[in-house]
Amino acid sequence: VLLLSGGLDSAVLLASLVGDGLDPICLSFDYNQRHRRELDSAKRIAGFYRVEHIVVPLTGVFGPNALTSESVELPTGHYEDEAMSATVVPNRNMVFLSIATALALSRGLSKVWYGAHGGDSAIYPDCRPRFVSAMGQAMLLCDGKPVELIAPFLGMKKRDVVRCGVGLDVPFDLTWTCYKGGVSPCGVCGACVERAEAFAENGLCES
Ligand SMILES: [Zn+2]
């Protein structure tokens, strides 16, 4: 099972898994994110790679914050700035990983793939190596059958993930990064800034 957000990192991870001959089930969540447009991207990416895609509704679980409510201002600036902590959805990824684990067990699968990368660690506690390690331990023990949590980008920077994706011919134009949602990326939120930097550091520019 692969957590597929519709963003760049999980798309690269999907490309890598398909390239290795695997056929993962992709899992996305509708948690009332203001950038729910990413769910359309996730659907298109899963379609591109011809893998099963499930969207789980989780509305009403997470309270209003900058990522889930239009009434909370979305911070601009760098992805690793302290101001970006307004975009933390408390315990979101533990919930996602837990549901992915249940899906894996119900389908007789033994691995969950998670596309968190090193740059996520600054602001998001549920992307940090200590969390991933602890969650991985719980996933090994939560049932009679162990489920392995694999986060291959955890020690990589976003630019490294982009480079990996370029090598795998990932259709980046299908992915969605901007926290704001809307028709086109805003260019100034932390997620947009980090994405642009990662491409620029590879000598690339998205129009
Ligand atoms: Zn943006």
Tab-separated table of C-alpha atoms and ligand atoms in Angstrom:
chain	number	residue	atom	x	y	z
A	1	VAL	CA	0.000	0.000	0.000
A	2	LEU	CA	1.325	3.439	-0.925
A	3	LEU	CA	0.130	6.736	0.560
A	4	LEU	CA	-0.452	8.805	-2.580
A	5	SER	CA	-1.172	12.474	-1.848
A	6	GLY	CA	-1.202	13.761	-5.396
A	7	GLY	CA	2.021	15.656	-4.680
A	8	LEU	CA	5.445	15.159	-6.130
A	9	ASP	CA	7.131	12.914	-3.571
A	10	SER	CA	4.594	10.109	-3.466
A	11	ALA	CA	4.314	10.225	-7.275
A	12	VAL	CA	8.065	9.639	-7.568
A	13	LEU	CA	7.805	6.822	-5.050
A	14	LEU	CA	4.988	5.243	-7.067
A	15	ALA	CA	7.070	5.492	-10.250
A	16	SER	CA	9.951	3.820	-8.445
A	17	LEU	CA	7.780	0.957	-7.179
A	18	VAL	CA	6.178	0.374	-10.593
A	19	GLY	CA	9.662	0.492	-12.123
A	20	ASP	CA	10.644	-2.300	-9.742
A	21	GLY	CA	7.747	-4.412	-11.004
A	22	LEU	CA	5.464	-3.837	-8.005
A	23	ASP	CA	1.727	-3.161	-8.255
A	24	PRO	CA	0.867	-1.113	-5.147
A	25	ILE	CA	-2.603	-0.101	-3.991
A	26	CYS	CA	-2.603	3.694	-3.699
A	27	LEU	CA	-4.427	5.341	-0.833
A	28	SER	CA	-5.523	8.991	-0.609
A	29	PHE	CA	-7.609	10.859	1.945
A	30	ASP	CA	-10.243	13.525	1.674
A	31	TYR	CA	-9.809	15.383	4.975
A	32	ASN	CA	-11.383	18.590	3.765
A	33	GLN	CA	-7.987	19.943	2.715
A	34	ARG	CA	-8.312	23.303	0.998
A	35	HIS	CA	-6.029	21.901	-1.689
A	36	ARG	CA	-8.362	18.935	-2.282
A	37	ARG	CA	-7.514	19.472	-5.911
A	38	GLU	CA	-4.567	17.190	-5.051
A	39	LEU	CA	-7.054	14.310	-4.996
A	40	ASP	CA	-7.703	14.829	-8.721
A	41	SER	CA	-3.949	14.723	-9.242
A	42	ALA	CA	-3.682	11.528	-7.223
A	43	LYS	CA	-6.391	9.963	-9.367
A	44	ARG	CA	-4.630	10.972	-12.577
A	45	ILE	CA	-1.249	9.750	-11.344
A	46	ALA	CA	-2.717	6.385	-10.316
A	47	GLY	CA	-4.403	6.185	-13.726
A	48	PHE	CA	-1.142	6.989	-15.476
A	49	TYR	CA	0.566	4.077	-13.722
A	50	ARG	CA	-2.533	1.840	-13.952
A	51	VAL	CA	-2.670	1.007	-10.251
A	52	GLU	CA	-5.640	0.678	-7.926
A	53	HIS	CA	-6.556	3.897	-6.147
A	54	ILE	CA	-8.759	4.282	-3.069
A	55	VAL	CA	-9.889	7.625	-1.603
A	56	VAL	CA	-10.966	7.455	2.038
A	57	PRO	CA	-13.289	10.187	3.401
A	58	LEU	CA	-12.029	11.629	6.680
A	59	THR	CA	-13.971	14.864	6.856
A	60	GLY	CA	-14.939	15.983	10.343
A	61	VAL	CA	-11.912	14.390	11.983
A	62	PHE	CA	-9.319	17.156	11.795
A	63	GLY	CA	-10.122	20.595	13.188
A	64	PRO	CA	-9.806	23.869	11.314
A	65	ASN	CA	-6.254	24.957	10.571
A	66	ALA	CA	-4.411	26.630	7.710
A	67	LEU	CA	-4.652	23.498	5.563
A	68	THR	CA	-8.286	22.684	6.240
A	69	SER	CA	-10.029	26.033	6.614
A	70	GLU	CA	-10.270	29.034	4.307
A	71	SER	CA	-10.776	31.201	7.393
A	72	VAL	CA	-7.258	30.515	8.709
A	73	GLU	CA	-4.588	32.399	6.783
A	74	LEU	CA	-2.119	30.258	4.869
A	75	PRO	CA	1.463	31.335	5.648
A	76	THR	CA	3.799	32.345	2.818
A	77	GLY	CA	7.550	31.936	2.796
A	78	HIS	CA	9.975	29.068	3.018
A	79	TYR	CA	8.777	25.504	3.624
A	80	GLU	CA	11.024	25.113	6.672
A	81	ASP	CA	10.071	28.468	8.276
A	82	GLU	CA	8.509	28.318	11.735
A	83	ALA	CA	5.439	30.088	10.318
A	84	MET	CA	4.663	26.913	8.372
A	85	SER	CA	3.718	25.172	11.625
A	86	ALA	CA	0.249	26.650	11.006
A	87	THR	CA	-0.071	23.997	8.272
A	88	VAL	CA	0.479	21.051	10.624
A	89	VAL	CA	-2.659	18.886	10.804
A	90	PRO	CA	-2.223	17.190	14.204
A	91	ASN	CA	-1.520	13.476	13.953
A	92	ARG	CA	-2.690	13.361	10.339
A	93	ASN	CA	-0.035	11.039	9.023
A	94	MET	CA	-0.320	8.593	11.912
A	95	VAL	CA	-4.014	8.256	11.064
A	96	PHE	CA	-3.171	7.818	7.368
A	97	LEU	CA	-0.509	5.215	8.077
A	98	SER	CA	-2.776	3.384	10.486
A	99	ILE	CA	-5.539	3.107	7.877
A	100	ALA	CA	-2.973	2.049	5.275
A	101	THR	CA	-1.849	-0.679	7.668
A	102	ALA	CA	-5.423	-1.930	8.095
A	103	LEU	CA	-5.862	-1.977	4.319
A	104	ALA	CA	-2.592	-3.876	3.873
A	105	LEU	CA	-3.632	-6.478	6.438
A	106	SER	CA	-7.097	-6.853	4.926
A	107	ARG	CA	-5.561	-7.467	1.503
A	108	GLY	CA	-2.876	-9.835	2.743
A	109	LEU	CA	-0.102	-7.312	2.021
A	110	SER	CA	2.954	-6.743	4.177
A	111	LYS	CA	4.369	-3.333	3.255
A	112	VAL	CA	3.291	0.299	3.510
A	113	TRP	CA	5.250	2.908	1.545
A	114	TYR	CA	5.512	6.498	2.767
A	115	GLY	CA	6.972	9.347	0.697
A	116	ALA	CA	8.032	11.709	3.509
A	117	HIS	CA	11.373	13.349	2.736
A	118	GLY	CA	14.081	15.047	4.802
A	119	GLY	CA	12.744	18.574	4.228
A	120	ASP	CA	9.444	17.613	5.877
A	121	SER	CA	11.205	17.053	9.205
A	122	ALA	CA	11.653	20.710	10.112
A	123	ILE	CA	7.968	21.459	10.666
A	124	TYR	CA	6.000	18.210	10.547
A	125	PRO	CA	6.509	15.926	13.582
A	126	ASP	CA	4.803	12.999	11.835
A	127	CYS	CA	7.423	13.085	9.073
A	128	ARG	CA	10.469	12.915	11.353
A	129	PRO	CA	12.710	9.834	11.502
A	130	ARG	CA	11.892	9.228	15.189
A	131	PHE	CA	8.184	9.151	14.430
A	132	VAL	CA	8.621	6.944	11.373
A	133	SER	CA	10.740	4.542	13.409
A	134	ALA	CA	8.215	4.383	16.269
A	135	MET	CA	5.255	4.033	13.913
A	136	GLY	CA	7.121	1.319	12.031
A	137	GLN	CA	7.569	-0.571	15.301
A	138	ALA	CA	3.848	-0.294	16.072
A	139	MET	CA	2.968	-1.523	12.579
A	140	LEU	CA	5.088	-4.614	13.118
A	141	LEU	CA	3.185	-5.370	16.333
A	142	CYS	CA	-0.401	-4.254	15.731
A	143	ASP	CA	-1.526	-7.593	14.307
A	144	GLY	CA	-0.391	-11.192	14.245
A	145	LYS	CA	1.160	-10.454	10.860
A	146	PRO	CA	3.823	-7.727	10.705
A	147	VAL	CA	3.455	-4.786	8.336
A	148	GLU	CA	6.670	-3.059	7.328
A	149	LEU	CA	6.788	0.740	7.003
A	150	ILE	CA	9.182	1.878	4.279
A	151	ALA	CA	10.063	5.562	3.800
A	152	PRO	CA	12.945	5.589	1.312
A	153	PHE	CA	13.106	9.393	0.924
A	154	LEU	CA	13.446	10.137	4.629
A	155	GLY	CA	17.131	10.974	4.338
A	156	MET	CA	16.803	12.840	1.042
A	157	LYS	CA	16.184	16.474	0.219
A	158	LYS	CA	13.371	17.503	-2.101
A	159	ARG	CA	15.878	18.202	-4.874
A	160	ASP	CA	17.072	14.587	-4.654
A	161	VAL	CA	13.484	13.353	-4.970
A	162	VAL	CA	13.001	15.550	-8.057
A	163	ARG	CA	16.224	14.213	-9.584
A	164	CYS	CA	15.040	10.675	-8.916
A	165	GLY	CA	11.712	11.518	-10.579
A	166	VAL	CA	13.401	12.998	-13.631
A	167	GLY	CA	15.295	9.738	-14.061
A	168	LEU	CA	12.014	7.825	-13.846
A	169	ASP	CA	10.188	10.121	-16.322
A	170	VAL	CA	7.572	11.037	-13.715
A	171	PRO	CA	4.788	13.158	-15.265
A	172	PHE	CA	5.342	16.078	-12.866
A	173	ASP	CA	2.660	18.095	-14.641
A	174	LEU	CA	0.066	15.710	-13.171
A	175	THR	CA	1.201	16.382	-9.597
A	176	TRP	CA	-0.125	19.121	-7.320
A	177	THR	CA	1.903	20.764	-4.537
A	178	CYS	CA	0.301	24.138	-3.681
A	179	TYR	CA	-1.424	24.293	-0.303
A	180	LYS	CA	-3.892	26.861	-1.562
A	181	GLY	CA	-5.676	24.754	-4.133
A	182	GLY	CA	-7.340	26.741	-6.862
A	183	VAL	CA	-6.732	26.525	-10.584
A	184	SER	CA	-2.993	27.187	-10.713
A	185	PRO	CA	-0.267	27.115	-8.022
A	186	CYS	CA	0.001	30.320	-5.960
A	187	GLY	CA	3.808	30.367	-6.116
A	188	VAL	CA	4.255	31.881	-2.643
A	189	CYS	CA	3.110	29.286	-0.080
A	190	GLY	CA	5.794	27.170	1.575
A	191	ALA	CA	4.975	24.145	-0.545
A	192	CYS	CA	5.186	26.113	-3.818
A	193	VAL	CA	8.475	27.726	-2.768
A	194	GLU	CA	10.041	24.378	-1.833
A	195	ARG	CA	8.947	22.767	-5.098
A	196	ALA	CA	10.358	25.627	-7.199
A	197	GLU	CA	13.653	25.468	-5.276
A	198	ALA	CA	13.920	21.713	-5.787
A	199	PHE	CA	13.535	22.077	-9.550
A	200	ALA	CA	15.879	25.081	-9.703
A	201	GLU	CA	18.559	23.147	-7.798
A	202	ASN	CA	18.393	20.574	-10.578
A	203	GLY	CA	18.739	23.301	-13.212
A	204	LEU	CA	15.070	22.874	-14.125
A	205	CYS	CA	12.145	25.264	-14.249
A	206	GLU	CA	8.460	24.476	-14.456
A	207	SER	CA	6.543	26.938	-16.565
B	1	ZN	ZN	1.149	27.606	-3.278
